[in-house]
Short mmCIF file of C-alpha atoms and ligand atoms in Angstrom, two decimals:
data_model
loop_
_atom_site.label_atom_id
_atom_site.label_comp_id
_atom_site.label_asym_id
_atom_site.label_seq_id
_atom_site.Cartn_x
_atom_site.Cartn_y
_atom_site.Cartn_z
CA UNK Y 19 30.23 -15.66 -17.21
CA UNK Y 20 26.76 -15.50 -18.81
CA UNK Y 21 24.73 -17.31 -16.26
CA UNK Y 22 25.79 -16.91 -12.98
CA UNK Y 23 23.51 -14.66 -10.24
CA UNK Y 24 26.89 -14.13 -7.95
CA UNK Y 25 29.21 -12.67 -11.09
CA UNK Y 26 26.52 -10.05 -11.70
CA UNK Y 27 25.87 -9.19 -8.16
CA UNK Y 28 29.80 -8.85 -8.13
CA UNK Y 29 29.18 -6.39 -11.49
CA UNK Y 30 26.82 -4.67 -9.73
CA UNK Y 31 29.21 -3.34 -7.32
CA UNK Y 32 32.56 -3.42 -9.00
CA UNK Y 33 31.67 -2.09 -12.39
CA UNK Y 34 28.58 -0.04 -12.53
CA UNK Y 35 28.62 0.81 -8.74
CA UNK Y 36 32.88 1.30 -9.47
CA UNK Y 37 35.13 2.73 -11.13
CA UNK Y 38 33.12 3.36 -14.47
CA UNK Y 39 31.45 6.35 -16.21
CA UNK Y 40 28.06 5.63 -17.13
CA UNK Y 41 25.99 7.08 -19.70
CA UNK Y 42 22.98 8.88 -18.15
CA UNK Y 43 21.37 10.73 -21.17
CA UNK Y 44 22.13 13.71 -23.18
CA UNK Y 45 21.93 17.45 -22.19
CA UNK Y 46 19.79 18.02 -24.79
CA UNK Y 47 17.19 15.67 -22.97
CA UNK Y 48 16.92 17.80 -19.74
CA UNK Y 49 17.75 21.52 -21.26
CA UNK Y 50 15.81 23.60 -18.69
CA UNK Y 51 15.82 24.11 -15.03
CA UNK Y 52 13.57 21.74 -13.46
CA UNK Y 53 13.61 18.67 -16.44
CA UNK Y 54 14.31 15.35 -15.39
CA UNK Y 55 14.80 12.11 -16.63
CA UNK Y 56 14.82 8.34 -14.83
CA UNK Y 57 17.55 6.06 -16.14
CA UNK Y 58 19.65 3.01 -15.16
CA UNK Y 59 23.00 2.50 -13.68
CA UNK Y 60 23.09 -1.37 -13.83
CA UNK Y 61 20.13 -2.27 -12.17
CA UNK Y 62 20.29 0.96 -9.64
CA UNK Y 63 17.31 3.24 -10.54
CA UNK Y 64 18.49 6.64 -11.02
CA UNK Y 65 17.23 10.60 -11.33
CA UNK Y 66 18.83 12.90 -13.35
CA UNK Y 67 17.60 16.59 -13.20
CA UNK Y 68 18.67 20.25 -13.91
CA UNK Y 69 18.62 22.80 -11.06
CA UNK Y 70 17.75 26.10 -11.16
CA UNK Y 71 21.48 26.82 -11.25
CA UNK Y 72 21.60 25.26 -14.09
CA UNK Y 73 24.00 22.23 -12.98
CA UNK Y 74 23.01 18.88 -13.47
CA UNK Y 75 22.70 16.52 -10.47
CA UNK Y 76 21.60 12.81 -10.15
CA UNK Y 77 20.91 10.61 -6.83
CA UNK Y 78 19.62 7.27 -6.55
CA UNK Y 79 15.80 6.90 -7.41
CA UNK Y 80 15.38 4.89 -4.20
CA UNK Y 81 13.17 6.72 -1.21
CA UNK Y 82 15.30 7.07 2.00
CA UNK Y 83 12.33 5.87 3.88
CA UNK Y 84 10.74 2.62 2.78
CA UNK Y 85 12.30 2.23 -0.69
CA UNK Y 86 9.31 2.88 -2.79
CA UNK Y 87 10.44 4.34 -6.50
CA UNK Y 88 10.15 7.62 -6.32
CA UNK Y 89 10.54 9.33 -9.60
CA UNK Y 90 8.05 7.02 -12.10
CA UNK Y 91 7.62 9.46 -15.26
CA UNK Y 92 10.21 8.54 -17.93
CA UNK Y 93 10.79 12.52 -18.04
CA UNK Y 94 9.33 15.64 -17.15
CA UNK Y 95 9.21 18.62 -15.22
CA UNK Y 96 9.16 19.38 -11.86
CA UNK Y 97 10.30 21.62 -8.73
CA UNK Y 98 11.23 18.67 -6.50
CA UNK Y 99 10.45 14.98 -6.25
CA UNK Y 100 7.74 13.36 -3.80
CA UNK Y 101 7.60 9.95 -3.07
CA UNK Y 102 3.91 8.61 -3.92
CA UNK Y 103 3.93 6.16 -0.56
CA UNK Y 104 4.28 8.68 2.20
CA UNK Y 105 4.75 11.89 0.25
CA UNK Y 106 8.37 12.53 1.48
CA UNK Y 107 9.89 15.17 -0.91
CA UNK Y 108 13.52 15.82 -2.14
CA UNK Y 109 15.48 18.67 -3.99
CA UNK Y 110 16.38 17.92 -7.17
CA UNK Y 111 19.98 17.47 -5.20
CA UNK Y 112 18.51 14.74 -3.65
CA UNK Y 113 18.25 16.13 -0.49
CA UNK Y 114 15.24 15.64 1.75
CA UNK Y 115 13.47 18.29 2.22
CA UNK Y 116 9.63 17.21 3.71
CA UNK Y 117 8.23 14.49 5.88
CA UNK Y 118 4.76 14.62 6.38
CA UNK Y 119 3.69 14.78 9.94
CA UNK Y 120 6.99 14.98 11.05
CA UNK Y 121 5.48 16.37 14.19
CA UNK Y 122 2.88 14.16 14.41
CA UNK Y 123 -0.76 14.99 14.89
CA UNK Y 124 -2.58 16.33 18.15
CA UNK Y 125 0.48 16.58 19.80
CA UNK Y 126 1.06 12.80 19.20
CA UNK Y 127 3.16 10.30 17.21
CA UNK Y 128 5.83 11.67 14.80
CA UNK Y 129 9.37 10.93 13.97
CA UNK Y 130 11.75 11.60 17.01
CA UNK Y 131 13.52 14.42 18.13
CA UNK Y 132 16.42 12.65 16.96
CA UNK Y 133 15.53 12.75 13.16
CA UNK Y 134 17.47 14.12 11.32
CA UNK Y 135 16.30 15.00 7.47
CA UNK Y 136 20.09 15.62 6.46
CA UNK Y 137 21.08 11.79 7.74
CA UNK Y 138 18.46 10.83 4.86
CA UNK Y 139 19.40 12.24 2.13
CA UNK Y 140 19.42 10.12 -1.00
CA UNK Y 141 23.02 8.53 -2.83
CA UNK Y 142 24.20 10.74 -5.30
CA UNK Y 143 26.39 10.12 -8.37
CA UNK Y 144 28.87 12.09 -9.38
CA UNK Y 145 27.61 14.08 -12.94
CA UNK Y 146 30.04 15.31 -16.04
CA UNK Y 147 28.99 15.94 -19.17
CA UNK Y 148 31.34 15.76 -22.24
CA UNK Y 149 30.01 17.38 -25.10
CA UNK Y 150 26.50 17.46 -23.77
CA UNK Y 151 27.02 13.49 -22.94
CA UNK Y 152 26.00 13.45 -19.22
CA UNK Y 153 27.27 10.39 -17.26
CA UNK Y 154 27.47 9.46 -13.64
CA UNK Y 155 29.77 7.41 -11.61
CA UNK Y 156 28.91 5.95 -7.90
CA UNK Y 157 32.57 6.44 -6.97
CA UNK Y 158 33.50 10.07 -6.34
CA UNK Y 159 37.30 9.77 -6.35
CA UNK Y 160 37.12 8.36 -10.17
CA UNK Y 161 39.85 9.71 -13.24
CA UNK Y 162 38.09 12.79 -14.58
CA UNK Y 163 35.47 12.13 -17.55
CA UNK Y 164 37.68 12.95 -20.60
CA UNK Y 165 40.57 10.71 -19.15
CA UNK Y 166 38.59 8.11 -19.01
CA UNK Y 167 37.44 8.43 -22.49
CA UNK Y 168 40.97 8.79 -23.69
CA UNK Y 169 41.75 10.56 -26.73
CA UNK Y 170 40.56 8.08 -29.54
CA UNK Y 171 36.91 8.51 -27.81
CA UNK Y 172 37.13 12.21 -27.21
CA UNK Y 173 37.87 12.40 -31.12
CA UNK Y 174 35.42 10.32 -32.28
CA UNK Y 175 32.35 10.67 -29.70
CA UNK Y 176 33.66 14.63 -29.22
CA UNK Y 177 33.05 14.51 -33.69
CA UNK Y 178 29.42 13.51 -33.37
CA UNK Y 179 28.71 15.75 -30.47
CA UNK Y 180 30.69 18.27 -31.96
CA UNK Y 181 27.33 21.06 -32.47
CA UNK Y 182 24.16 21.73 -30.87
CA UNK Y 183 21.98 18.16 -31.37
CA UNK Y 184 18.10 17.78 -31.86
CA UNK Y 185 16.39 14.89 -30.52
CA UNK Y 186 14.61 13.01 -32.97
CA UNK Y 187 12.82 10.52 -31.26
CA UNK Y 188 13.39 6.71 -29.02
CA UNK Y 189 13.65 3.20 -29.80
CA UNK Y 190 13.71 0.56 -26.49
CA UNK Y 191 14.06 -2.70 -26.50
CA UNK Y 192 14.15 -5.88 -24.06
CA UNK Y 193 16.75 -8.67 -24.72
CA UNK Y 194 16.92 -11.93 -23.42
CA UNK Y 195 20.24 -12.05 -22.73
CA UNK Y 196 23.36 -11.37 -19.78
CA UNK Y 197 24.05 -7.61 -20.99
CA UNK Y 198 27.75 -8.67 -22.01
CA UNK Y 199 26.59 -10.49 -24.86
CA UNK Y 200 26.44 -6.85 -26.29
CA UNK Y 201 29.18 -4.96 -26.00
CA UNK Y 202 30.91 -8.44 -27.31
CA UNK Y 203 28.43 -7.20 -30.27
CA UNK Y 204 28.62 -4.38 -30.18
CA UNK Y 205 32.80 -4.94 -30.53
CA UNK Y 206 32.68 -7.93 -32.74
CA UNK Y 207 33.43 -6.72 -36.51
CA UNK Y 208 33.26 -9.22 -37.86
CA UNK Y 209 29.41 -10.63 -37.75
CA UNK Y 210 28.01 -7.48 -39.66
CA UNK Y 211 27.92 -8.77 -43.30
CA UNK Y 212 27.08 -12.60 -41.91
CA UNK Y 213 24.56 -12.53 -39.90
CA UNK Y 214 22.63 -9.33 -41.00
CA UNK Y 215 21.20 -10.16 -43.98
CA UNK Y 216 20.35 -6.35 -45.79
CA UNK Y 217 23.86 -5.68 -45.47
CA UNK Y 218 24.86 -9.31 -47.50
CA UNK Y 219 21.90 -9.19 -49.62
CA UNK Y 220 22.57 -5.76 -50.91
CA UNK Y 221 26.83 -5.78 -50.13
CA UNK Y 222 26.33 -2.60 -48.01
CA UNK Y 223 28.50 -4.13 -45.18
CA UNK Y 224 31.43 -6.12 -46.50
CA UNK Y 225 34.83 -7.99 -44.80
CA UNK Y 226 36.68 -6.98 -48.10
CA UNK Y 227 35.99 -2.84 -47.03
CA UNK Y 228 38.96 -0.75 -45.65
CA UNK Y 229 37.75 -0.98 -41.63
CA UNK Y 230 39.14 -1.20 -38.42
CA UNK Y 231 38.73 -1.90 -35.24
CA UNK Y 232 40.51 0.50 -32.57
CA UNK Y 233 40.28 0.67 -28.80
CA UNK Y 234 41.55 3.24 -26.28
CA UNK Y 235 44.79 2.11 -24.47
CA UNK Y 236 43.25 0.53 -21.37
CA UNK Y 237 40.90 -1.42 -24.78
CA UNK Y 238 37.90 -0.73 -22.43
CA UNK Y 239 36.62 1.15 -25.31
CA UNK Y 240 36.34 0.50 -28.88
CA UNK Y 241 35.21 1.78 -32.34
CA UNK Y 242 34.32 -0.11 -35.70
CA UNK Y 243 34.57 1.54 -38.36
CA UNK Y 244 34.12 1.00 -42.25
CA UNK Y 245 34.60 2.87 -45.82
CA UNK Y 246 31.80 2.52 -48.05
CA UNK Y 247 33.31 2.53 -51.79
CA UNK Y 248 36.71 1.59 -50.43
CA UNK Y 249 36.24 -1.94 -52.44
CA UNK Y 250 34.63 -3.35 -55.43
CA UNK Y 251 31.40 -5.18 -56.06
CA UNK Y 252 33.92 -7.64 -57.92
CA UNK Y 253 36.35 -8.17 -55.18
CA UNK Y 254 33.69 -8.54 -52.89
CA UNK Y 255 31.86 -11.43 -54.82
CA UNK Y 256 35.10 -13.16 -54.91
CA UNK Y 257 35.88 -13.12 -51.08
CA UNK Y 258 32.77 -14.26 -50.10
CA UNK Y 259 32.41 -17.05 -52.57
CA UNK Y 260 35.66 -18.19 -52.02
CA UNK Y 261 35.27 -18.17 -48.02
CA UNK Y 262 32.12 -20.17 -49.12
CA UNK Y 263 29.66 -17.99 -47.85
CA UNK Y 264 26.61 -17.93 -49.91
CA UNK Y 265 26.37 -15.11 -52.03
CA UNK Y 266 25.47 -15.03 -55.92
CA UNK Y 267 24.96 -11.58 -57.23
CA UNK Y 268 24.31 -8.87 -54.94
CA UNK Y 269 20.57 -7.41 -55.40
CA UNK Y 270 20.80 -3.62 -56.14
CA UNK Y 271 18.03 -1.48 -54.14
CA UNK Y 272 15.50 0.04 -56.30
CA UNK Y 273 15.84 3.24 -54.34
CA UNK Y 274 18.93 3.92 -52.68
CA UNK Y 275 17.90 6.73 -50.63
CA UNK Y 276 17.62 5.05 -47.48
CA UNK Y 277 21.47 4.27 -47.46
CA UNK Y 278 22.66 6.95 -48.84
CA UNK Y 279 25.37 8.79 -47.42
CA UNK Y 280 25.89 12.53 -47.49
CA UNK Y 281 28.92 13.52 -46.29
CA UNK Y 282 29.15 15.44 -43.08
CA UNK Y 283 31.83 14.90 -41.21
CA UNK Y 284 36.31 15.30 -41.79
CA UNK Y 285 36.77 11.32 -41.13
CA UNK Y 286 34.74 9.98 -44.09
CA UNK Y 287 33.75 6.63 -42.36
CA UNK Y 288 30.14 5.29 -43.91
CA UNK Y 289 29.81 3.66 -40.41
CA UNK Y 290 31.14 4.25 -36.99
CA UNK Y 291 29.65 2.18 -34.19
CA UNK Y 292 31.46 2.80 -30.52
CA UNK Y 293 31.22 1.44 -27.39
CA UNK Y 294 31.93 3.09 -24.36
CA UNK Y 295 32.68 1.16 -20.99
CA UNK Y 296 30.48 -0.21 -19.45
CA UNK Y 297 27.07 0.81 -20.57
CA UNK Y 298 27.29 3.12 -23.63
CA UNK Y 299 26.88 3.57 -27.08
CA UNK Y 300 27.16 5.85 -30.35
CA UNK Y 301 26.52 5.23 -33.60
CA UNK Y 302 26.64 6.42 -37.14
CA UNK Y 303 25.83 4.54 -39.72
CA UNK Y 304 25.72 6.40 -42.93
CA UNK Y 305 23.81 9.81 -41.56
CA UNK Y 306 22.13 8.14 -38.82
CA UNK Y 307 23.11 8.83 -35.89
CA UNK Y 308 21.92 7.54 -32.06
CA UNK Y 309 23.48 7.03 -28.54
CA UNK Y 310 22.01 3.83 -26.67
CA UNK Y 311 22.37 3.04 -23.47
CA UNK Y 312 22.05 -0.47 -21.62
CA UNK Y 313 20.27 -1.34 -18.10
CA UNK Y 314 20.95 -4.57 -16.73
CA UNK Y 315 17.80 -6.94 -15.72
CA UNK Y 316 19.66 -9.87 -14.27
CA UNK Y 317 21.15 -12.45 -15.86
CA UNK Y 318 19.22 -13.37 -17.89
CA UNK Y 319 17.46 -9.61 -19.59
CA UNK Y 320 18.92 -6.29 -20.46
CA UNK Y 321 17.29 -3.31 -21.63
CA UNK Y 322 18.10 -1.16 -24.74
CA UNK Y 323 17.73 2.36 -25.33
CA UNK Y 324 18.42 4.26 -28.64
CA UNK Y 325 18.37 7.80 -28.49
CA UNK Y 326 18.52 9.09 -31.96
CA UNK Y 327 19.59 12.92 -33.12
CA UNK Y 328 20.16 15.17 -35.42
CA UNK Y 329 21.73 18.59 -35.84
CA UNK Y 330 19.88 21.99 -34.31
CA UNK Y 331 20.95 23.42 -37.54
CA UNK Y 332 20.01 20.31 -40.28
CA UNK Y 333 18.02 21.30 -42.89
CA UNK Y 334 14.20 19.65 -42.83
CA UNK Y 335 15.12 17.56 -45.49
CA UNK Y 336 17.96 16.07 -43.79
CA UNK Y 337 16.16 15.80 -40.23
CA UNK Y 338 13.59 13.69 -42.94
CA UNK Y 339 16.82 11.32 -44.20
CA UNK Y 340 17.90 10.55 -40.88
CA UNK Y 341 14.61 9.50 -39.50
CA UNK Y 342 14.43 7.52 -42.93
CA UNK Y 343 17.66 5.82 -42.28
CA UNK Y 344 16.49 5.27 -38.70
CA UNK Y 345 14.84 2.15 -40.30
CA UNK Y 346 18.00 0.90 -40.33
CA UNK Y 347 18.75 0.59 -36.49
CA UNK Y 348 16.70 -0.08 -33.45
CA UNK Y 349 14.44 -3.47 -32.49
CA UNK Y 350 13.16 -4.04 -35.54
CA UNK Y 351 15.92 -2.57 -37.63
CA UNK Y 352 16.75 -3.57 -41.20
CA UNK Y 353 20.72 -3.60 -39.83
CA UNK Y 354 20.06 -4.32 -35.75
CA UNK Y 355 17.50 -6.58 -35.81
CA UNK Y 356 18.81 -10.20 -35.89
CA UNK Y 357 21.68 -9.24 -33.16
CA UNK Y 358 18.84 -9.48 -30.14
CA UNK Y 359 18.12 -12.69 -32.08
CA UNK Y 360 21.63 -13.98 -31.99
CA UNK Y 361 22.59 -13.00 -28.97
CA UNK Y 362 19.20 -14.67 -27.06
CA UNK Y 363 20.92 -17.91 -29.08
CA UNK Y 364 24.30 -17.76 -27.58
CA UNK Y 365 21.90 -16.88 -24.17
CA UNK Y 366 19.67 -20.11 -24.27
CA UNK Y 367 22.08 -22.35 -25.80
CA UNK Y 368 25.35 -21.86 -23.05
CA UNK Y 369 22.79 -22.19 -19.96
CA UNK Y 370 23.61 -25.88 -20.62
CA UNK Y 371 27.74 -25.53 -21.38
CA UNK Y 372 28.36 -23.68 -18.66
CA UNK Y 373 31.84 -25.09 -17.80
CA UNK Y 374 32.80 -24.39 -21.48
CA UNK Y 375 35.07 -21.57 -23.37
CA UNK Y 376 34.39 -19.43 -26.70
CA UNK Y 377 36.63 -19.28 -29.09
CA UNK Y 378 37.69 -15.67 -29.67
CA UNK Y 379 40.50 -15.91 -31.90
CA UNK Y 380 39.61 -13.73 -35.56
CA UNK Y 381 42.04 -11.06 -35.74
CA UNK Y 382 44.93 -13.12 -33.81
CA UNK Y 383 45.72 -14.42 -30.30
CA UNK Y 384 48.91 -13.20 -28.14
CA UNK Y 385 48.67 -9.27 -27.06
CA UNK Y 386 45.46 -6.62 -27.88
CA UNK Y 387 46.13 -4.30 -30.08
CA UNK Y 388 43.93 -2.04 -33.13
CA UNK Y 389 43.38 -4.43 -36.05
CA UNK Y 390 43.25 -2.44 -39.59
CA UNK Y 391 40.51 -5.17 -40.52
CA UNK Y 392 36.97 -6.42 -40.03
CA UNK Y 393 37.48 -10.02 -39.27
CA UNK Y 394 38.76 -9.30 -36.16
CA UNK Y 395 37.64 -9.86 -32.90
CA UNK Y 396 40.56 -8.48 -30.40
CA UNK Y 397 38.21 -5.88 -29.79
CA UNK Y 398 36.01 -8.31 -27.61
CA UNK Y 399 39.12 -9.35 -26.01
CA UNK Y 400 40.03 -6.42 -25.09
CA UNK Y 401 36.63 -5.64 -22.87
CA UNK Y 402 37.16 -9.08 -21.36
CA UNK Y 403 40.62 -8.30 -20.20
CA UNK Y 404 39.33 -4.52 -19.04
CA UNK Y 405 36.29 -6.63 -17.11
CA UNK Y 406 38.79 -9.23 -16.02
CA UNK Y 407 41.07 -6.34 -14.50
CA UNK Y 408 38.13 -4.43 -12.62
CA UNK Y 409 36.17 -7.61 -11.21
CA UNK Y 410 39.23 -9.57 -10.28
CA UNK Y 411 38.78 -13.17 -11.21
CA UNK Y 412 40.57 -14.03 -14.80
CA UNK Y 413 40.21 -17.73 -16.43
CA UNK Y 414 42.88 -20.37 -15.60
CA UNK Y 415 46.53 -19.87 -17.20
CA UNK Y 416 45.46 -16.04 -18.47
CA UNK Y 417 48.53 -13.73 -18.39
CA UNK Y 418 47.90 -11.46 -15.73
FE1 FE2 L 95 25.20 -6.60 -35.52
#
C-alpha cells in the first residue's frame, strides 16, 4: 500500500481528484481582491485567488496550451495570471482571456478561425470555505462542505476557527515517505509519549491521561485529544515502569513557559490534533495552534505545510507565547520532530516486505468505534476502511 506507483495513480484520481474536500489554505491567507496563493491537490498544482467580487475561485495551475506552470510565486497579488512560456493570460476564474498573436503577424500565421478561447479554459475546483477554511474538490456534484465534516469536526475545527485568525508565520517540510504514513500518524494515539522523547522526558504527554480518540461516523476523520493534569506524576511513573518502558524520574523544566497552557477555549483539552480526510490538518497543542496541509510527491515523498495562527484580537504577549510554543511543532519541533524520522523508517524498511501486513490492533479488533483512551489505534483503522471504501480494493477476508 506504501510502495506501489499504480495504487497512487489510482489515489490520484479516486481520492484527491474524487469525492474528497481538500484543504486549500485559509481565508485569512488571500483577504483582498486580487491575492493568490499556489497549493496542492495531490500532486495537481493548483491556484487559489480572490476576485474582485470578493468570491474565492481556484482552477488547475496547468496552462491550457503547452502545460507550462503558470502561477510560480508561493503568493501574491495580481489582476490575472500569464503564463511565462507564451504569455497566454487567464482571469482569476480561470478563464482564458489572451493569446498573443492570436491573429498572427503581417497578415500571417495565427491560431485558426476555429479557436476558440472559451474551449480552453483551465479545470476548476469547486471552492467552500468553513469558517474561513477554504477547500476544493475536483468533483462538482460532492455532499456540501459541512456534511462532509460532520458534526464532531464542525465542533471542534468550527472551535478553533471560531474568531477572526492572524497568521503568524510557515513551517514546510519534505518527508520521505508514501503520504499515508501520516494521517496513520497523525491518527495513531498512541506513539506520542514513546517515541517523542520531550513529552517522556518531561511526562507532558502520557498513556495514563484522560484522552480519546473520536472519529466522525463515516471514521474518515478523527481527533486526539488529551487532559493535561487529568493524572498524577505518581500514577504515571507506575504505568510506564510497569509496561517496562524506560522511565526513572521525570525531569522537571526549569522554565515552564513554553508549555504552559492558558486556557482559552469551553473544551479544556491541553492538546487537540485532527485530521481531516484526505489532506488536512489542525492542531492545538497547549496554545499553539496551526493547520497543515499535505501534497503528495509520489510514492515515495510528501510535502508538509504548517500554517500557524493566532487570534486578530490576542494580546502581544500572547501572539509572543504562541510563537514560543511554536518550538514545539513543525520539522524540527521539540514534539513533531522524530515522526518524519519514524515514518521514513516504516518507508525504507517495508520496500523489502512488501507482501506483508501491520499489525493494527491497540484499542481492539472487531467494529470501529471512539476509544475513551490513548493506546488505541482504531482511529488508523478507521481511515483504512474510509480509503478501502473510496478506492475499491480491500485486503483478503476484510468484511465488506
Ligand atoms: Fe507524533
Amino acid at each position: 500500500m506504501y510502495h506501489d506507483p499504480e495504487i497512487y495513480a489510482l489515489e490520484q484520481e479516486r481520492i484527491f481528484k474524487g469525492k474528497a474536500w481538500n484543504i486549500l489554505c485559509l481565508e485569512a491567507e488571500i483577504p483582498n481582491p486580487g491575492d493568490f496563493q499556489i497549493c496542492h491537490v495531490g500532486d495537481t498544482p493548483v491556484v487559489v485567488n480572490r476576485d474582485e467580487d470578493g468570491k474565492v475561485y481556484a482552477f488547475v495551475n496547468r496552462c491550457a496550451h503547452r502545460g507550462a506552470e503558470i502561477v510560480r510565486e508561493p503568493r501574491g497579488n495580481g489582476t490575472d495570471h500569464t503564463c511565462i512560456y507564451h504569455a497566454w493570460c487567464y482571469s482569476r476564474k480561470g478563464e482564458l482571456t489572451g493569446v498573443p498573436f492570436r491573429r498572427g503577424a503581417n497578415g500571417k500565421g495565427g491560431m485558426p478561425a476555429s479557436f476558440e478561447p472559451k474551449q480552453h479554459n483551465l479545470q476548476t475546483l469547486k471552492v467552500e470555505s468553513f469558517k474561513g477554511c477554504l477547500f476544493g474538490s475536483f468533483d462538482h456534484d460532492i455532499e456540501p462542505l459541512e456534511e462532509y465534516l460532520g458534526p464532531l469536526m464542525v465542533d471542534h475545527v468550527g472551535g478553533l476557527l471560531d474568531k477572526p485568525i492572524k497568521i503568524l508565520g510557515y513551517q514546510r517540510q519534505r518527508i520521505k515517505a508514501n503520504w499515508k504514513l501520516y494521517p496513520e500518524n497523525i491518527k495513531d494515539a498512541y506513539h506520542g509519549s514513546l517515541l517523542h522523547e520531550f513529552n517522556r522526558t518531561f511526562g507532558l504527554s502520557r498513556l495514563t491521561q484522560v484522552a480519546g480518540g473520536y472519529m466522525d461516523e463515516k471514521h474518515r476523520h478523527s481527533i486526539l485529544f488529551q487532559f493535561s493534569g487529568s493524572d498524577s506524576d505518581e500514577v504515571a511513573l507506575r504505568a510506564y515502569r510497569e509496561a517496562g518502558v524506560q522511565r526513572g524520574e521525570l525531569m522537571k523544566l526549569n522554565d515552564y513557559d513554553m508549555v504552559r497552557i492558558i486556557p482559552e477555549n469551553d473544551k479544556g483539552m491541553s492538546t487537540r490534533v485532527i485530521n481531516l480526510f484526505p489532506n488536512g490538518f489542525f492542531h492545538q497543542i497547549a496554545n499553539t495552534l496551526a493547520m497543515r496541509k499535505l501534497r503528495t510527491l509520489g510514492v515515495d515523498e510528501f510535502e508538509l505545510t504548517w500554517t500557524l495562527f493566532g487570534y486578530e484580537d490576542d494580546t502581544p504577549e500572547m501572539t509572543e507565547h504562541r510563537l514560543n510554543q511554536a518550538n514545539m511543532v513543525g520539522p524540527a519541533g521539540l514534539i513533531s520532530m522524530e515522526d518524519g524520522e519514524a515514518l521514513e523508517l516504516v518507508h525504507r524498511t517495508t520496500k523489502t516486505a512488501q507482501n506483508e501486513y501491520a499489525v493494527i490492533e491497540m484499542g481492539g479488533v472487531g467494529p470501529i468505534g471512539d476509544r475513551d483512551t490513548r493506546v488505541n489505534e482504531v482511529t488508523v483503522r478507521g481511515f483504512w476502511a474510509y480509503y478501502s471504501q473510496l478506492m475499491g480494493i480491500a485486503p483478503e477476508g476484510a468484511e465488506q
